[in-house]
Amino acid sequence: MTSEILAKTPLHALHLELGARMVPFAGYEMPVQYPLGVMKEHLHTREAAGLFDVSHMGQILLRGAGAAKALESLVPVDIIDLPVGQQRYAMFTDDNGGILDDLMVANLGDDTLFLVVNAACKHQDLMHLQQHIANQCQIESRFDRALLALQGPKAVDVLTRLAPEVAKMTFMQFQAVRLLGVDCYVSRSGYTGEDGFEISIPAAQAETLARSLLAEPEVEAIGLGARDSLRLEAGLCLYGHDMSEATTPIEASLLWAISKARRADGARPGGFPGAERIFAQQREGVSRKRVGLLPQERTPVREGAELVNADGESIGQVCSGGFGPSLGAPLALGYVQSSHMAVGSDVWAVVRGKRVAMKVSKTPFVEQRYYRG
């Protein structure tokens, strides 16, 4: 039996010093929780500020006058008209309209785009870019950089002490900022549904910045456990669970992420892999779709649980599930047949052979509090 050699982020030693419980995640040894525990870490992020190590994510630069047009050939998103200093959510699609990965794209100006992709997909994403658009722009992997997420309503107070200019940023703005004398990239965004920032910093300076932020009274270190419960309450998708190559953006309830300019009736329709299938699904509907689910009892329903109708017939499957500490109840996301997509529909999850009553619900489950100015 061979054990996998796990990669370590630049903050690995700090996690151990802070008493983190480490687990394998996307090929990395990552902190799932600290002594505070998942529940308190979650609630602290909602009330004050939490610091997350997301250095396992992949950072990539695209440079050149043709970079925006080139990237548009791989994503159903308006990149050409993405303003300097803004970032946008995007997806790589395949020829069947399946989702290869989801990512963030920022316009740095000077014909430079900054991409953040998922950890488990970053090497294949880099190959995908090199295979399809290397002849149109320069592609530079920056997997050597660290990425920190400072999330929660007090995040702005904390980061403003180091860089007053971040207070003026609004949701999805992106800019170069000096923190502790180090050149960083900062976006006002995150994965918790709260206001907050993501900070790209050279790996060698990451621990110094993390210690400085953790020294502030509002900030606690937060692990993957609370990161998952926070994003689930915010109704946010996790790649490889709530969407994959087997799901299209329409099935994954991500139509909002297909820019109007790139839709069938838009200024630059299609031109990305799988466009025709995605447009057909938009017109004609789909047989299954991702929905929010609220168990009607205290039993948590986990990923992989079968969903059935009143007659016990299979109608879908749970793709993410757990307990929402802010909601004070279990919650889930799942794919259901079109007959049960409507909000308020009754479905049942099969948990250890027993049926758990659930209702199809709107998402987010907990109100998102992004700062829009």
Tab-separated table of C-alpha atoms in Angstrom:
chain	number	residue	atom	x	y	z
A	1	MET	CA	0.000	0.000	0.000
A	2	THR	CA	1.462	3.367	-1.017
A	3	SER	CA	0.458	6.493	0.829
A	4	GLU	CA	-0.038	9.652	-1.191
A	5	ILE	CA	2.639	12.323	-0.726
A	6	LEU	CA	0.632	15.408	0.197
A	7	ALA	CA	1.745	18.886	-0.779
A	8	LYS	CA	1.996	21.564	1.914
A	9	THR	CA	1.016	25.222	1.698
A	10	PRO	CA	3.423	27.971	2.861
A	11	LEU	CA	1.368	28.179	6.095
A	12	HIS	CA	1.688	24.485	6.998
A	13	ALA	CA	3.983	25.027	10.007
A	14	LEU	CA	1.703	27.799	11.292
A	15	HIS	CA	-1.346	25.502	11.109
A	16	LEU	CA	0.470	22.910	13.231
A	17	GLU	CA	1.573	25.591	15.705
A	18	LEU	CA	-2.081	26.731	16.007
A	19	GLY	CA	-3.180	23.164	16.827
A	20	ALA	CA	-5.012	22.470	13.579
A	21	ARG	CA	-6.327	19.021	12.751
A	22	MET	CA	-4.863	18.332	9.307
A	23	VAL	CA	-6.580	16.262	6.588
A	24	PRO	CA	-5.835	15.393	2.935
A	25	PHE	CA	-7.678	17.739	0.549
A	26	ALA	CA	-7.081	18.153	-3.215
A	27	GLY	CA	-3.604	16.667	-2.865
A	28	TYR	CA	-2.654	18.955	0.043
A	29	GLU	CA	-2.445	18.543	3.794
A	30	MET	CA	-4.962	21.152	4.937
A	31	PRO	CA	-6.472	22.301	8.266
A	32	VAL	CA	-10.036	21.037	8.676
A	33	GLN	CA	-10.454	22.762	12.054
A	34	TYR	CA	-8.553	24.410	14.897
A	35	PRO	CA	-9.114	23.944	18.663
A	36	LEU	CA	-12.028	26.432	18.505
A	37	GLY	CA	-14.016	23.820	16.546
A	38	VAL	CA	-16.057	24.015	13.332
A	39	MET	CA	-19.243	25.451	14.890
A	40	LYS	CA	-17.478	28.332	16.675
A	41	GLU	CA	-15.197	28.987	13.690
A	42	HIS	CA	-18.263	29.278	11.457
A	43	LEU	CA	-20.119	31.638	13.795
A	44	HIS	CA	-16.990	33.727	14.416
A	45	THR	CA	-16.624	34.314	10.667
A	46	ARG	CA	-20.259	35.449	10.454
A	47	GLU	CA	-19.809	37.809	13.433
A	48	ALA	CA	-16.237	39.114	13.126
A	49	ALA	CA	-13.423	37.945	10.805
A	50	GLY	CA	-11.932	34.572	9.878
A	51	LEU	CA	-8.621	33.873	8.152
A	52	PHE	CA	-8.564	30.968	5.689
A	53	ASP	CA	-5.516	29.465	3.998
A	54	VAL	CA	-6.546	28.871	0.376
A	55	SER	CA	-2.998	28.653	-0.983
A	56	HIS	CA	-3.817	25.255	-2.515
A	57	MET	CA	-5.801	27.094	-5.211
A	58	GLY	CA	-4.047	27.731	-8.525
A	59	GLN	CA	-3.071	31.217	-9.703
A	60	ILE	CA	-2.394	31.838	-13.406
A	61	LEU	CA	-1.532	34.973	-15.407
A	62	LEU	CA	-2.505	35.499	-19.055
A	63	ARG	CA	-0.639	38.296	-20.835
A	64	GLY	CA	-0.919	39.898	-24.256
A	65	ALA	CA	-3.270	41.959	-26.394
A	66	GLY	CA	-5.155	38.793	-27.395
A	67	ALA	CA	-5.574	37.369	-23.882
A	68	ALA	CA	-9.207	38.431	-23.283
A	69	LYS	CA	-10.424	37.228	-26.674
A	70	ALA	CA	-8.481	33.977	-26.267
A	71	LEU	CA	-9.977	33.254	-22.836
A	72	GLU	CA	-13.482	33.979	-24.184
A	73	SER	CA	-13.035	31.001	-26.525
A	74	LEU	CA	-12.978	28.726	-23.443
A	75	VAL	CA	-15.584	30.314	-21.113
A	76	PRO	CA	-19.230	31.507	-21.531
A	77	VAL	CA	-18.333	34.835	-19.941
A	78	ASP	CA	-17.710	38.397	-21.146
A	79	ILE	CA	-13.963	38.892	-20.679
A	80	ILE	CA	-13.367	41.430	-23.481
A	81	ASP	CA	-15.480	44.068	-21.700
A	82	LEU	CA	-14.360	43.156	-18.164
A	83	PRO	CA	-13.269	46.528	-16.715
A	84	VAL	CA	-9.751	47.000	-15.370
A	85	GLY	CA	-9.811	46.409	-11.603
A	86	GLN	CA	-12.830	44.045	-11.713
A	87	GLN	CA	-13.083	40.285	-11.461
A	88	ARG	CA	-15.771	37.926	-12.701
A	89	TYR	CA	-16.864	34.360	-12.023
A	90	ALA	CA	-16.326	32.008	-14.988
A	91	MET	CA	-16.429	28.336	-15.975
A	92	PHE	CA	-14.372	26.246	-18.369
A	93	THR	CA	-16.824	24.173	-20.443
A	94	ASP	CA	-16.211	21.122	-22.625
A	95	ASP	CA	-17.705	20.206	-26.015
A	96	ASN	CA	-20.763	18.679	-24.314
A	97	GLY	CA	-21.347	21.807	-22.220
A	98	GLY	CA	-20.028	20.066	-19.093
A	99	ILE	CA	-18.140	22.129	-16.518
A	100	LEU	CA	-14.396	21.370	-16.423
A	101	ASP	CA	-13.794	23.822	-13.561
A	102	ASP	CA	-15.028	27.134	-12.206
A	103	LEU	CA	-12.674	30.049	-11.694
A	104	MET	CA	-12.289	33.764	-11.017
A	105	VAL	CA	-10.902	36.084	-13.705
A	106	ALA	CA	-9.601	39.596	-12.919
A	107	ASN	CA	-8.452	42.309	-15.320
A	108	LEU	CA	-5.171	43.756	-14.036
A	109	GLY	CA	-4.855	46.199	-16.941
A	110	ASP	CA	-1.866	46.283	-19.322
A	111	ASP	CA	-3.393	43.336	-21.243
A	112	THR	CA	-3.003	41.068	-18.203
A	113	LEU	CA	-5.625	38.732	-16.751
A	114	PHE	CA	-5.300	37.031	-13.352
A	115	LEU	CA	-7.043	33.666	-12.883
A	116	VAL	CA	-7.727	31.714	-9.690
A	117	VAL	CA	-8.695	28.081	-10.310
A	118	ASN	CA	-9.562	25.155	-8.056
A	119	ALA	CA	-6.778	23.185	-6.391
A	120	ALA	CA	-7.780	19.745	-7.673
A	121	CYS	CA	-8.062	21.038	-11.263
A	122	LYS	CA	-5.191	23.508	-11.462
A	123	HIS	CA	-2.722	21.347	-13.390
A	124	GLN	CA	-5.331	20.203	-15.912
A	125	ASP	CA	-6.618	23.801	-16.222
A	126	LEU	CA	-3.103	24.987	-17.023
A	127	MET	CA	-2.771	22.251	-19.661
A	128	HIS	CA	-6.212	23.183	-21.054
A	129	LEU	CA	-5.111	26.813	-21.457
A	130	GLN	CA	-1.768	25.831	-22.978
A	131	GLN	CA	-3.398	23.405	-25.392
A	132	HIS	CA	-6.017	25.859	-26.673
A	133	ILE	CA	-4.709	29.432	-26.396
A	134	ALA	CA	-0.906	29.332	-25.959
A	135	ASN	CA	-0.551	30.664	-29.518
A	136	GLN	CA	-2.680	33.733	-28.671
A	137	CYS	CA	-1.255	34.904	-25.334
A	138	GLN	CA	1.436	34.215	-22.770
A	139	ILE	CA	0.384	31.782	-20.022
A	140	GLU	CA	2.259	31.937	-16.727
A	141	SER	CA	1.465	29.643	-13.818
A	142	ARG	CA	1.918	31.313	-10.430
A	143	PHE	CA	1.392	28.225	-8.306
A	144	ASP	CA	4.297	29.552	-6.204
A	145	ARG	CA	2.065	32.269	-4.714
A	146	ALA	CA	0.035	31.918	-1.527
A	147	LEU	CA	-3.620	32.916	-1.216
A	148	LEU	CA	-5.297	34.034	2.013
A	149	ALA	CA	-8.987	34.777	2.504
A	150	LEU	CA	-10.033	37.217	5.235
A	151	GLN	CA	-13.805	36.896	5.567
A	152	GLY	CA	-16.539	38.380	7.714
A	153	PRO	CA	-18.130	41.741	8.585
A	154	LYS	CA	-15.009	42.962	10.456
A	155	ALA	CA	-12.588	41.942	7.676
A	156	VAL	CA	-12.629	45.452	6.217
A	157	ASP	CA	-11.730	47.013	9.608
A	158	VAL	CA	-8.768	44.652	9.955
A	159	LEU	CA	-7.359	45.026	6.444
A	160	THR	CA	-7.868	48.805	6.430
A	161	ARG	CA	-5.310	49.047	9.271
A	162	LEU	CA	-2.697	47.682	6.860
A	163	ALA	CA	-3.949	49.383	3.679
A	164	PRO	CA	-6.557	52.154	4.086
A	165	GLU	CA	-7.403	52.120	0.364
A	166	VAL	CA	-9.136	48.728	0.579
A	167	ALA	CA	-12.077	50.360	2.408
A	168	LYS	CA	-13.156	51.963	-0.880
A	169	MET	CA	-13.243	48.655	-2.775
A	170	THR	CA	-16.634	47.078	-3.514
A	171	PHE	CA	-17.627	43.460	-4.161
A	172	MET	CA	-15.605	41.894	-7.007
A	173	GLN	CA	-13.147	44.772	-7.313
A	174	PHE	CA	-9.495	43.772	-7.637
A	175	GLN	CA	-6.309	45.806	-7.234
A	176	ALA	CA	-2.595	45.720	-6.472
A	177	VAL	CA	-2.045	46.647	-2.800
A	178	ARG	CA	1.077	46.848	-0.622
A	179	LEU	CA	0.638	44.979	2.662
A	180	LEU	CA	3.482	45.092	5.198
A	181	GLY	CA	5.717	46.407	2.399
A	182	VAL	CA	4.916	43.463	0.096
A	183	ASP	CA	3.236	43.780	-3.315
A	184	CYS	CA	-0.022	41.815	-3.205
A	185	TYR	CA	-3.182	41.445	-5.248
A	186	VAL	CA	-6.382	41.984	-3.268
A	187	SER	CA	-9.955	41.274	-4.340
A	188	ARG	CA	-13.064	42.094	-2.341
A	189	SER	CA	-14.631	38.680	-2.659
A	190	GLY	CA	-14.694	35.255	-1.063
A	191	TYR	CA	-16.539	32.013	-0.612
A	192	THR	CA	-18.518	32.510	2.589
A	193	GLY	CA	-21.379	34.814	1.564
A	194	GLU	CA	-19.871	37.459	3.845
A	195	ASP	CA	-17.962	40.619	2.986
A	196	GLY	CA	-14.249	39.979	2.837
A	197	PHE	CA	-11.056	39.873	0.832
A	198	GLU	CA	-8.815	37.379	-0.931
A	199	ILE	CA	-5.110	38.237	-0.875
A	200	SER	CA	-2.537	36.836	-3.315
A	201	ILE	CA	0.966	37.174	-1.866
A	202	PRO	CA	4.413	35.696	-2.626
A	203	ALA	CA	4.790	32.452	-0.661
A	204	ALA	CA	7.831	33.658	1.294
A	205	GLN	CA	5.841	36.517	2.872
A	206	ALA	CA	2.591	34.618	3.499
A	207	GLU	CA	3.313	33.538	7.069
A	208	THR	CA	4.309	37.055	8.157
A	209	LEU	CA	1.036	38.441	6.790
A	210	ALA	CA	-1.023	35.617	8.301
A	211	ARG	CA	0.534	36.162	11.754
A	212	SER	CA	-0.083	39.902	11.488
A	213	LEU	CA	-3.764	39.367	10.631
A	214	LEU	CA	-4.217	36.711	13.355
A	215	ALA	CA	-2.762	39.144	15.897
A	216	GLU	CA	-5.761	41.435	15.361
A	217	PRO	CA	-8.470	40.937	18.022
A	218	GLU	CA	-11.252	40.302	15.487
A	219	VAL	CA	-9.484	37.475	13.621
A	220	GLU	CA	-9.471	33.713	14.207
A	221	ALA	CA	-7.956	30.981	12.029
A	222	ILE	CA	-10.681	29.033	10.225
A	223	GLY	CA	-10.435	25.549	8.682
A	224	LEU	CA	-12.036	23.671	5.799
A	225	GLY	CA	-14.931	22.418	7.933
A	226	ALA	CA	-16.339	25.894	8.557
A	227	ARG	CA	-15.405	26.973	5.027
A	228	ASP	CA	-17.732	24.254	3.742
A	229	SER	CA	-20.643	25.065	6.078
A	230	LEU	CA	-20.324	28.798	5.309
A	231	ARG	CA	-20.367	28.290	1.522
A	232	LEU	CA	-23.260	25.828	1.803
A	233	GLU	CA	-25.380	28.327	3.751
A	234	ALA	CA	-24.513	30.906	1.069
A	235	GLY	CA	-25.761	28.471	-1.608
A	236	LEU	CA	-22.366	28.435	-3.369
A	237	CYS	CA	-21.271	25.501	-5.549
A	238	LEU	CA	-18.218	23.372	-4.828
A	239	TYR	CA	-16.566	21.967	-7.946
A	240	GLY	CA	-16.478	18.169	-8.057
A	241	HIS	CA	-19.554	17.978	-5.820
A	242	ASP	CA	-22.287	20.377	-6.997
A	243	MET	CA	-21.028	20.577	-10.582
A	244	SER	CA	-18.647	18.632	-12.803
A	245	GLU	CA	-18.055	17.518	-16.382
A	246	ALA	CA	-21.329	15.593	-15.998
A	247	THR	CA	-23.340	18.799	-15.397
A	248	THR	CA	-23.900	21.822	-17.607
A	249	PRO	CA	-24.247	25.397	-16.300
A	250	ILE	CA	-28.024	25.177	-16.907
A	251	GLU	CA	-28.376	21.942	-14.919
A	252	ALA	CA	-26.167	23.401	-12.161
A	253	SER	CA	-28.484	26.475	-11.904
A	254	LEU	CA	-25.632	28.735	-13.062
A	255	LEU	CA	-27.386	30.475	-15.970
A	256	TRP	CA	-26.691	33.791	-14.171
A	257	ALA	CA	-22.960	33.179	-14.739
A	258	ILE	CA	-23.345	33.064	-18.543
A	259	SER	CA	-22.819	36.700	-19.550
A	260	LYS	CA	-25.640	38.301	-21.554
A	261	ALA	CA	-23.153	39.219	-24.323
A	262	ARG	CA	-22.297	35.508	-24.796
A	263	ARG	CA	-25.852	34.122	-24.829
A	264	ALA	CA	-27.655	33.090	-28.012
A	265	ASP	CA	-29.219	36.563	-28.378
A	266	GLY	CA	-26.127	38.469	-27.156
A	267	ALA	CA	-23.569	40.689	-28.887
A	268	ARG	CA	-20.976	37.864	-29.092
A	269	PRO	CA	-23.099	34.702	-28.956
A	270	GLY	CA	-21.461	31.341	-28.365
A	271	GLY	CA	-17.908	30.681	-29.460
A	272	PHE	CA	-17.163	28.631	-26.339
A	273	PRO	CA	-17.133	24.807	-26.044
A	274	GLY	CA	-20.597	23.247	-25.736
A	275	ALA	CA	-22.419	26.500	-26.551
A	276	GLU	CA	-25.059	24.876	-28.765
A	277	ARG	CA	-26.029	22.292	-26.152
A	278	ILE	CA	-26.149	24.939	-23.416
A	279	PHE	CA	-28.312	27.246	-25.568
A	280	ALA	CA	-30.639	24.320	-26.418
A	281	GLN	CA	-31.061	23.551	-22.712
A	282	GLN	CA	-31.748	27.224	-22.000
A	283	ARG	CA	-34.499	27.202	-24.647
A	284	GLU	CA	-36.021	23.802	-23.981
A	285	GLY	CA	-35.303	23.214	-20.303
A	286	VAL	CA	-33.520	20.310	-18.632
A	287	SER	CA	-34.641	17.031	-17.109
A	288	ARG	CA	-32.804	17.690	-13.832
A	289	LYS	CA	-31.486	20.708	-11.985
A	290	ARG	CA	-29.569	21.669	-8.842
A	291	VAL	CA	-31.832	22.959	-6.061
A	292	GLY	CA	-31.650	23.896	-2.395
A	293	LEU	CA	-33.027	21.334	0.064
A	294	LEU	CA	-34.114	21.770	3.677
A	295	PRO	CA	-34.575	18.601	5.765
A	296	GLN	CA	-37.785	18.830	7.782
A	297	GLU	CA	-36.187	17.124	10.777
A	298	ARG	CA	-32.832	17.393	12.552
A	299	THR	CA	-31.173	14.558	10.624
A	300	PRO	CA	-28.244	15.864	8.522
A	301	VAL	CA	-28.383	14.559	4.955
A	302	ARG	CA	-24.983	14.022	3.334
A	303	GLU	CA	-23.604	14.010	-0.190
A	304	GLY	CA	-24.582	10.918	-2.153
A	305	ALA	CA	-27.938	10.330	-0.418
A	306	GLU	CA	-30.635	9.235	-2.860
A	307	LEU	CA	-33.688	11.481	-3.272
A	308	VAL	CA	-37.094	9.874	-3.811
A	309	ASN	CA	-40.698	10.982	-4.363
A	310	ALA	CA	-43.750	10.099	-2.248
A	311	ASP	CA	-43.931	6.693	-3.959
A	312	GLY	CA	-40.300	5.931	-3.163
A	313	GLU	CA	-39.169	6.298	-6.777
A	314	SER	CA	-35.686	7.716	-7.325
A	315	ILE	CA	-35.770	11.343	-8.522
A	316	GLY	CA	-32.245	12.551	-7.791
A	317	GLN	CA	-29.293	12.747	-5.437
A	318	VAL	CA	-27.820	15.043	-2.793
A	319	CYS	CA	-24.530	16.649	-3.932
A	320	SER	CA	-23.663	18.613	-0.743
A	321	GLY	CA	-25.148	18.457	2.718
A	322	GLY	CA	-24.512	19.140	6.374
A	323	PHE	CA	-25.531	21.312	9.302
A	324	GLY	CA	-25.782	25.103	9.009
A	325	PRO	CA	-24.686	26.690	12.312
A	326	SER	CA	-26.135	30.128	11.389
A	327	LEU	CA	-29.309	28.577	9.996
A	328	GLY	CA	-29.524	26.385	13.084
A	329	ALA	CA	-30.664	23.444	10.966
A	330	PRO	CA	-29.469	20.890	8.425
A	331	LEU	CA	-29.334	21.921	4.764
A	332	ALA	CA	-28.354	20.431	1.425
A	333	LEU	CA	-27.973	20.944	-2.297
A	334	GLY	CA	-29.072	18.269	-4.734
A	335	TYR	CA	-30.115	17.416	-8.266
A	336	VAL	CA	-33.793	16.590	-8.786
A	337	GLN	CA	-35.954	15.737	-11.777
A	338	SER	CA	-37.887	18.590	-13.377
A	339	SER	CA	-41.146	17.377	-11.769
A	340	HIS	CA	-39.736	18.328	-8.356
A	341	MET	CA	-37.713	21.497	-9.122
A	342	ALA	CA	-40.306	24.005	-7.869
A	343	VAL	CA	-39.647	25.685	-4.516
A	344	GLY	CA	-41.792	24.025	-1.855
A	345	SER	CA	-41.817	20.595	-3.551
A	346	ASP	CA	-41.762	17.636	-1.156
A	347	VAL	CA	-38.956	15.115	-1.590
A	348	TRP	CA	-37.380	12.529	0.686
A	349	ALA	CA	-33.747	11.605	1.223
A	350	VAL	CA	-32.830	8.016	2.021
A	351	VAL	CA	-30.481	8.030	5.035
A	352	ARG	CA	-29.367	4.635	6.381
A	353	GLY	CA	-32.474	3.025	4.884
A	354	LYS	CA	-34.907	5.566	6.387
A	355	ARG	CA	-36.700	8.367	4.557
A	356	VAL	CA	-36.050	11.939	5.710
A	357	ALA	CA	-38.669	14.482	4.590
A	358	MET	CA	-37.206	17.494	2.729
A	359	LYS	CA	-38.511	20.576	0.974
A	360	VAL	CA	-37.028	22.193	-2.133
A	361	SER	CA	-35.860	25.633	-1.001
A	362	LYS	CA	-34.574	28.882	-2.430
A	363	THR	CA	-30.879	29.612	-2.022
A	364	PRO	CA	-28.932	31.207	-0.435
A	365	PHE	CA	-30.129	29.683	2.824
A	366	VAL	CA	-28.510	32.555	4.762
A	367	GLU	CA	-28.515	36.076	3.318
A	368	GLN	CA	-25.346	37.020	1.448
A	369	ARG	CA	-23.750	40.203	2.770
A	370	TYR	CA	-21.294	41.272	0.068
A	371	TYR	CA	-20.293	44.938	0.169
A	372	ARG	CA	-21.614	46.622	-2.961
A	373	GLY	CA	-21.033	50.231	-1.827
